[in-house]
Amino acid sequence: MKTVLEDMRDGVRMDGIRRAGDILLSGGLVAFPTETVYGLGANALNPEASAKIYRAKGRPSDNPLIVHIADWEAIERITVEIPPEAKLLSDAFWPGPLTMILRKSAAVPYATTGGLDTVAVRMPDNEIARALILAGGGYVAAPSANTSGRPSPTTAQHVMEDMDGVIDMVLDGGPVSIGLESTIVDLTEGTPVILRPGYISQDMLRQVLGTAEMDRGLTSEDPSVHPKAPGMKYRHYAPRAPLFIVEGSREHVVTKINALAAAQKEAGGLAGVIAADETRDCYANAAVKSIGSRDQELTIAQHLYEILREFDEMDVSVIYSESFETPQMGAAIMNRLMKAAGHQVITV
Ligand code: TXA
Ligand code: MG
């Protein structure tokens, strides 16, 4: 299959949007930018179209998709019960990087929800995404547009690396602004529970709802406590080389990573190091990449997946990363980094 790349880096082009919408309406796949990461879109109400997403990504079929909408009223057709919290969160954060789990209506096929009776709904804040959703029938199922297990794409080039020849079209809107997937909050169980941390933090949710818990399965050491979002149990975002997070005081971390990098070189390998602007010059014997300044957490979030992809191309034998506990997005950044590392942490 030839994958058409539509350039919309200078803004929405309606001719391209119409072609993309037609592809969705006839059951095809179109990747598109959102403010978080690029999504791989299909008509969410068409089970065959959703099934194509799973095949294109190599995604396990029990891992449900997020349904993207462009206006609040669209929520009524795909849910059976709209709790007051949903409206409060929509008023505060939609369009934006927040996904809500609600009870699904019969209009949403099980092929889209991975067999669940709940549906994930999000209204993205990106003009290309909004135009595409409207042109494609109003309901676009879209996981991140990466091959399952690879870092989520933050540019159209990343999408092409994974999906060229596999999907019908890619809409290029340039680099995304946030770089990590949306916050997911479950509203089906009484107390709102965060199933995946993101740009919208626990504090921000609490300010609107009064209460919001973090899913215990995200942080529990107990292997019998599973994350509630099926996708969070997989080792997502995995770079090809093993990744270790090194935690401790700045001085100890630098000393430890330098010692590990030197040992790696001795053994004939090459270590990659994920550092911050503040420490990038402290390392030797390694391929060092800065993720950005510790004062600018959005820059750190924006660069994480790109750096993991760059290390994949460089053929490093191991990657050591500093840890990035920033105020608003720290939980999201460390959640993704921990998953990429398969929870391998070296404490110094
Ligand atoms: O920012 C985002 O959310 C991006 C962009 C494209 O919108 N999309 C995204 O989709 O990250 P995906 O498929 O990569 O991640 C969806 C996550 C998975 O962990 C999945 O298990 C969870 O949402 N999920 C979807 N529906 C669910 C449901 N009904 N109950 C619990 N978790 C659900
Ligand atoms: Mg994903």
Coordinates of C-alpha atoms and ligand atoms in Angstrom, one line a residue:
M1 CA 0.0 0.0 0.0
K2 CA 1.2 3.5 -0.8
T3 CA 1.1 5.8 2.2
V4 CA 0.3 9.4 1.2
L5 CA 1.9 12.1 3.2
E6 CA -0.1 15.3 3.4
D7 CA 1.9 18.4 4.4
M8 CA -0.2 20.6 6.8
R9 CA 2.7 22.1 8.7
D10 CA 1.6 25.6 7.7
G11 CA -2.0 24.9 8.8
V12 CA -5.2 22.9 8.0
R13 CA -5.7 22.3 4.2
M14 CA -9.3 21.4 3.6
D15 CA -8.7 19.5 0.3
G16 CA -6.4 17.1 2.2
I17 CA -8.8 16.9 5.1
R18 CA -11.6 15.9 2.8
R19 CA -9.5 13.1 1.3
A20 CA -8.5 12.0 4.7
G21 CA -12.1 12.1 5.9
D22 CA -13.2 10.0 2.9
I23 CA -10.6 7.4 3.8
L24 CA -11.9 7.1 7.3
L25 CA -15.6 6.9 6.1
S26 CA -14.6 4.0 3.8
G27 CA -12.9 2.1 6.6
G28 CA -9.2 3.1 6.0
L29 CA -6.5 4.4 8.4
V30 CA -5.2 7.9 8.6
A31 CA -2.5 9.1 11.1
F32 CA -2.8 12.6 12.4
P33 CA -1.3 15.0 14.9
T34 CA -2.8 15.8 18.3
E35 CA -1.4 18.0 21.0
T36 CA 0.0 14.9 22.8
V37 CA 1.3 12.4 20.2
Y38 CA 0.4 11.4 16.7
G39 CA -2.7 9.1 16.5
L40 CA -3.5 6.3 14.1
G41 CA -7.2 7.0 13.2
A42 CA -10.0 4.8 12.1
N43 CA -13.8 5.1 12.2
A44 CA -14.5 4.1 15.8
L45 CA -18.1 2.9 15.0
N46 CA -16.9 0.5 12.3
P47 CA -15.6 -2.8 13.8
E48 CA -13.6 -3.7 10.7
A49 CA -11.9 -0.4 10.6
S50 CA -10.9 -0.7 14.3
A51 CA -9.6 -4.2 13.6
K52 CA -7.3 -2.7 11.0
I53 CA -5.7 -0.5 13.7
Y54 CA -4.8 -3.6 15.7
R55 CA -3.2 -5.3 12.7
A56 CA -1.3 -2.2 11.6
K57 CA 0.2 -1.7 15.1
G58 CA 0.6 -5.4 16.0
R59 CA -1.4 -4.5 19.1
P60 CA -2.9 -7.1 21.4
S61 CA -6.7 -7.2 20.8
D62 CA -7.6 -6.8 24.5
N63 CA -6.0 -3.3 24.5
P64 CA -8.9 -0.8 23.9
L65 CA -8.8 2.3 21.8
I66 CA -9.6 5.9 22.7
V67 CA -12.5 7.5 20.7
H68 CA -11.8 11.1 19.7
I69 CA -14.6 13.6 19.3
A70 CA -14.7 17.2 18.3
D71 CA -17.7 18.6 20.3
W72 CA -19.3 17.9 23.6
E73 CA -22.6 16.8 22.2
A74 CA -20.9 13.9 20.4
I75 CA -20.5 12.2 23.7
E76 CA -24.2 11.3 24.0
R77 CA -24.2 8.8 21.1
I78 CA -21.4 6.7 22.5
T79 CA -22.1 6.6 26.2
V80 CA -25.1 5.5 28.3
E81 CA -24.5 7.6 31.4
I82 CA -22.8 10.9 31.7
P83 CA -21.8 11.6 35.3
P84 CA -21.6 15.3 36.4
E85 CA -17.8 14.9 36.8
A86 CA -17.5 14.4 33.0
K87 CA -19.1 17.8 32.3
L88 CA -16.9 19.5 34.9
L89 CA -13.8 18.0 33.4
S90 CA -14.9 18.8 29.9
D91 CA -15.5 22.5 30.9
A92 CA -12.1 22.7 32.5
F93 CA -9.9 20.7 30.1
W94 CA -11.5 20.0 26.8
P95 CA -10.4 20.3 24.1
G96 CA -7.2 19.1 25.6
P97 CA -4.9 16.2 26.8
L98 CA -7.5 14.4 29.0
T99 CA -9.3 11.1 28.3
M100 CA -12.3 10.0 30.3
I101 CA -13.5 6.4 30.8
L102 CA -17.3 6.2 30.7
R103 CA -20.0 3.5 30.2
K104 CA -20.4 2.7 26.5
S105 CA -23.5 2.6 24.4
A106 CA -24.4 -0.1 21.8
A107 CA -23.1 2.3 19.1
V108 CA -19.5 1.5 20.1
P109 CA -18.4 -1.9 18.8
Y110 CA -16.5 -4.2 21.2
A111 CA -13.7 -4.3 18.5
T112 CA -13.0 -0.7 19.5
T113 CA -13.2 -1.2 23.3
G114 CA -11.2 -4.4 23.4
G115 CA -14.3 -6.2 24.7
L116 CA -15.0 -3.8 27.5
D117 CA -18.4 -2.2 28.4
T118 CA -16.6 1.1 28.9
V119 CA -15.3 3.5 26.4
A120 CA -12.4 6.0 26.5
V121 CA -13.3 9.4 25.1
R122 CA -11.1 12.4 24.4
M123 CA -11.5 15.7 22.6
P124 CA -8.1 16.7 21.3
D125 CA -6.9 20.3 21.0
N126 CA -5.3 20.4 17.5
E127 CA -6.9 22.0 14.5
I128 CA -5.9 19.2 12.1
A129 CA -7.3 16.6 14.5
R130 CA -10.6 18.4 15.0
A131 CA -11.1 19.0 11.2
L132 CA -10.3 15.3 10.5
I133 CA -12.7 14.1 13.2
L134 CA -15.5 16.2 11.7
A135 CA -14.7 15.1 8.1
G136 CA -14.5 11.5 9.1
G137 CA -17.9 11.1 10.7
G138 CA -17.3 12.5 14.2
Y139 CA -15.9 9.4 16.0
V140 CA -12.2 8.5 15.4
A141 CA -10.6 5.6 17.3
A142 CA -6.9 6.4 17.6
P143 CA -4.1 4.8 19.6
S144 CA -0.6 6.4 19.3
A145 CA 0.6 5.8 15.7
N146 CA 3.6 3.7 16.6
T147 CA 4.2 0.0 16.1
S148 CA 3.2 -1.7 19.4
G149 CA 6.1 -1.6 21.8
R150 CA 7.9 1.4 20.2
P151 CA 8.0 4.9 21.6
S152 CA 4.9 7.0 20.6
P153 CA 5.5 9.3 17.6
T154 CA 5.9 13.0 18.2
T155 CA 6.5 13.9 14.5
A156 CA 5.1 12.7 11.2
Q157 CA 8.6 11.2 10.4
H158 CA 8.3 9.0 13.4
V159 CA 4.9 7.8 12.1
M160 CA 6.4 7.1 8.7
E161 CA 9.3 5.1 10.3
D162 CA 6.7 2.7 11.7
M163 CA 3.7 2.9 9.3
D164 CA 5.0 3.7 5.8
G165 CA 3.4 1.2 3.4
V166 CA 1.0 0.0 6.1
I167 CA -1.7 2.8 6.3
D168 CA -3.4 5.0 3.8
M169 CA -2.4 8.5 4.8
V170 CA -0.4 10.6 7.3
L171 CA -1.3 14.2 8.0
D172 CA 1.9 16.1 8.9
G173 CA 1.2 18.9 11.4
G174 CA 4.9 19.3 12.5
P175 CA 6.1 18.3 16.0
V176 CA 3.5 17.9 18.7
S177 CA 3.4 20.4 21.6
I178 CA 3.1 18.1 24.7
G179 CA 4.9 14.8 23.7
L180 CA 3.3 12.4 26.2
E181 CA -0.1 10.7 25.9
S182 CA -3.2 12.2 27.5
T183 CA -4.0 11.7 31.2
I184 CA -6.7 9.0 31.5
V185 CA -9.3 9.3 34.3
D186 CA -11.8 6.6 35.0
L187 CA -15.3 8.0 35.9
T188 CA -17.1 4.6 36.1
E189 CA -16.4 3.6 39.7
G190 CA -17.5 6.5 42.0
T191 CA -14.1 8.0 43.0
P192 CA -12.3 9.3 39.9
V193 CA -9.1 7.2 39.3
I194 CA -6.1 8.2 37.2
L195 CA -5.3 5.2 35.0
R196 CA -2.4 7.0 33.2
P197 CA -0.7 10.2 34.3
G198 CA -0.2 13.0 31.7
Y199 CA -0.1 16.7 31.3
I200 CA -3.3 17.2 33.4
S201 CA -1.9 16.3 36.8
Q202 CA -3.6 14.8 39.9
D203 CA -3.6 18.3 41.5
M204 CA -5.3 19.8 38.5
L205 CA -8.0 17.1 38.6
R206 CA -8.5 17.5 42.3
Q207 CA -9.0 21.2 41.9
V208 CA -12.0 20.5 39.7
L209 CA -13.4 17.3 41.2
G210 CA -12.3 17.6 44.9
T211 CA -10.9 14.1 44.7
A212 CA -8.9 12.0 42.3
E213 CA -6.9 8.9 43.1
M214 CA -3.9 7.4 41.3
D215 CA -4.5 3.8 40.2
R216 CA -2.6 1.6 42.6
G217 CA -1.6 -0.8 39.8
L218 CA 0.7 1.9 38.3
T219 CA 3.1 2.0 41.2
S220 CA 2.5 -1.1 43.2
E221 CA 5.5 -3.5 43.7
D222 CA 3.0 -6.3 44.2
P223 CA 2.8 -8.2 40.8
S224 CA -0.8 -9.3 41.6
V225 CA -2.0 -5.7 41.5
H226 CA -2.5 -5.0 37.8
P227 CA -3.0 -1.5 36.2
K228 CA -6.6 -0.9 35.3
A229 CA -5.9 0.4 31.8
P230 CA -5.0 -2.7 29.8
G231 CA -2.4 -0.8 27.9
M232 CA -0.4 0.1 31.0
K233 CA 0.5 -3.5 31.7
Y234 CA 2.5 -3.9 28.5
R235 CA 6.2 -2.9 28.3
H236 CA 5.4 0.0 26.0
Y237 CA 7.8 2.6 24.8
A238 CA 10.7 0.1 24.9
P239 CA 14.0 1.2 23.3
R240 CA 16.0 -1.6 21.7
A241 CA 18.9 -1.3 24.2
P242 CA 18.3 -2.0 27.9
L243 CA 17.5 1.2 29.8
F244 CA 18.4 1.9 33.4
I245 CA 17.2 4.9 35.5
V246 CA 19.9 6.1 37.9
E247 CA 18.5 7.8 40.9
G248 CA 20.2 9.7 43.8
S249 CA 21.9 13.1 44.4
R250 CA 23.1 14.8 41.3
E251 CA 26.8 14.2 42.2
H252 CA 26.3 10.5 42.9
V253 CA 24.3 10.0 39.7
V254 CA 27.0 11.6 37.6
T255 CA 29.8 9.5 39.2
K256 CA 27.8 6.2 38.9
I257 CA 26.8 6.8 35.3
N258 CA 30.4 7.7 34.4
A259 CA 31.7 4.5 36.0
L260 CA 29.1 2.4 34.2
A261 CA 29.8 4.1 30.9
A262 CA 33.6 3.5 31.3
A263 CA 32.9 -0.2 32.0
Q264 CA 30.7 -0.5 29.0
K265 CA 33.4 1.0 26.8
E266 CA 36.0 -1.4 28.3
A267 CA 33.7 -4.3 27.3
G268 CA 33.6 -3.0 23.7
G269 CA 30.1 -1.4 23.9
L270 CA 28.8 2.1 23.9
A271 CA 26.5 3.6 26.6
G272 CA 23.9 6.2 25.8
V273 CA 23.2 8.7 28.5
I274 CA 19.9 10.7 28.9
A275 CA 21.0 13.9 30.8
A276 CA 19.6 17.4 31.4
D277 CA 21.1 20.6 30.0
E278 CA 22.5 21.2 33.5
T279 CA 24.6 17.9 33.5
R280 CA 25.2 17.0 29.9
D281 CA 28.8 18.1 30.0
C282 CA 29.6 16.0 33.1
Y283 CA 29.8 12.7 31.2
A284 CA 32.6 11.0 29.3
N285 CA 32.9 7.7 27.3
A286 CA 29.3 7.8 26.3
A287 CA 26.8 9.1 23.7
V288 CA 25.2 11.9 25.7
K289 CA 21.8 13.4 24.8
S290 CA 20.2 16.2 26.7
I291 CA 16.5 16.0 27.2
G292 CA 16.3 19.8 28.0
S293 CA 16.6 22.0 31.0
R294 CA 15.2 20.8 34.4
D295 CA 13.4 24.2 34.6
Q296 CA 11.3 23.5 31.5
E297 CA 9.3 20.3 32.1
L298 CA 7.4 20.6 28.8
T299 CA 10.6 20.5 26.9
I300 CA 11.6 17.3 28.8
A301 CA 8.2 15.7 28.0
Q302 CA 8.5 16.8 24.3
H303 CA 12.0 15.2 23.9
L304 CA 11.6 11.9 25.7
Y305 CA 10.3 9.7 22.9
E306 CA 12.4 11.3 20.3
I307 CA 15.6 10.6 22.3
L308 CA 14.5 6.9 22.8
R309 CA 14.1 6.6 19.0
E310 CA 17.4 8.3 18.3
F311 CA 19.2 5.9 20.6
D312 CA 17.5 3.0 18.7
E313 CA 19.2 4.3 15.5
M314 CA 22.6 4.7 17.1
D315 CA 23.0 1.1 18.2
V316 CA 24.0 1.9 21.7
S317 CA 24.5 -1.2 23.9
V318 CA 22.8 0.2 27.0
I319 CA 21.2 3.5 28.1
Y320 CA 21.5 5.2 31.5
S321 CA 19.0 7.9 32.3
E322 CA 18.9 10.5 35.0
S323 CA 15.5 10.8 36.7
F324 CA 13.2 13.8 36.1
E325 CA 10.8 14.5 38.9
T326 CA 9.4 17.8 37.7
P327 CA 6.4 19.5 39.4
Q328 CA 3.4 19.1 37.0
M329 CA 4.4 16.5 34.5
G330 CA 7.0 14.6 36.7
A331 CA 4.5 11.7 37.4
A332 CA 3.8 11.3 33.6
I333 CA 7.5 11.6 32.6
M334 CA 8.7 9.1 35.2
N335 CA 5.8 6.7 34.4
R336 CA 6.8 6.5 30.8
L337 CA 10.5 6.4 31.6
M338 CA 10.0 3.6 34.1
K339 CA 8.0 1.6 31.6
A340 CA 10.6 2.1 28.9
A341 CA 13.2 0.8 31.5
G342 CA 11.0 -2.2 32.5
H343 CA 11.3 -0.7 36.0
Q344 CA 15.1 -1.2 36.2
V345 CA 16.3 1.4 38.7
I346 CA 19.8 1.8 40.1
T347 CA 19.7 3.8 43.3
V348 CA 23.0 5.5 44.4
Ligands
TXA1 O1 -2.8 11.2 24.0 C1 -3.4 10.2 23.7 O2 -4.3 9.7 24.5 C2 -3.1 9.5 22.4 C3 -3.6 10.4 21.3 C4 -3.4 9.8 19.9 O3 -4.9 10.8 21.5 N1 -3.7 8.2 22.3 C5 -3.2 7.2 23.0 O4 -3.8 5.9 22.7 O5 -2.3 7.2 23.8 P1 -3.2 4.5 23.1 O6 -4.1 3.5 22.5 O7 -1.8 4.5 22.8 O8 -3.5 4.4 24.7 C6 -4.8 4.2 25.1 C7 -4.7 3.7 26.6 C8 -4.3 2.3 26.7 O9 -3.5 2.2 27.8 C9 -5.6 1.6 26.9 O10 -5.5 0.4 27.6 C10 -6.4 2.6 27.7 O11 -6.1 3.8 27.1 N2 -7.9 2.5 27.5 C11 -8.6 2.7 26.4 N3 -9.9 2.4 26.7 C12 -10.0 2.0 28.0 C13 -11.1 1.6 28.8 N4 -12.3 1.5 28.4 N5 -10.8 1.3 30.1 C14 -9.5 1.4 30.6 N6 -8.4 1.8 29.8 C15 -8.7 2.1 28.5
MG2 MG 0.2 4.0 22.8

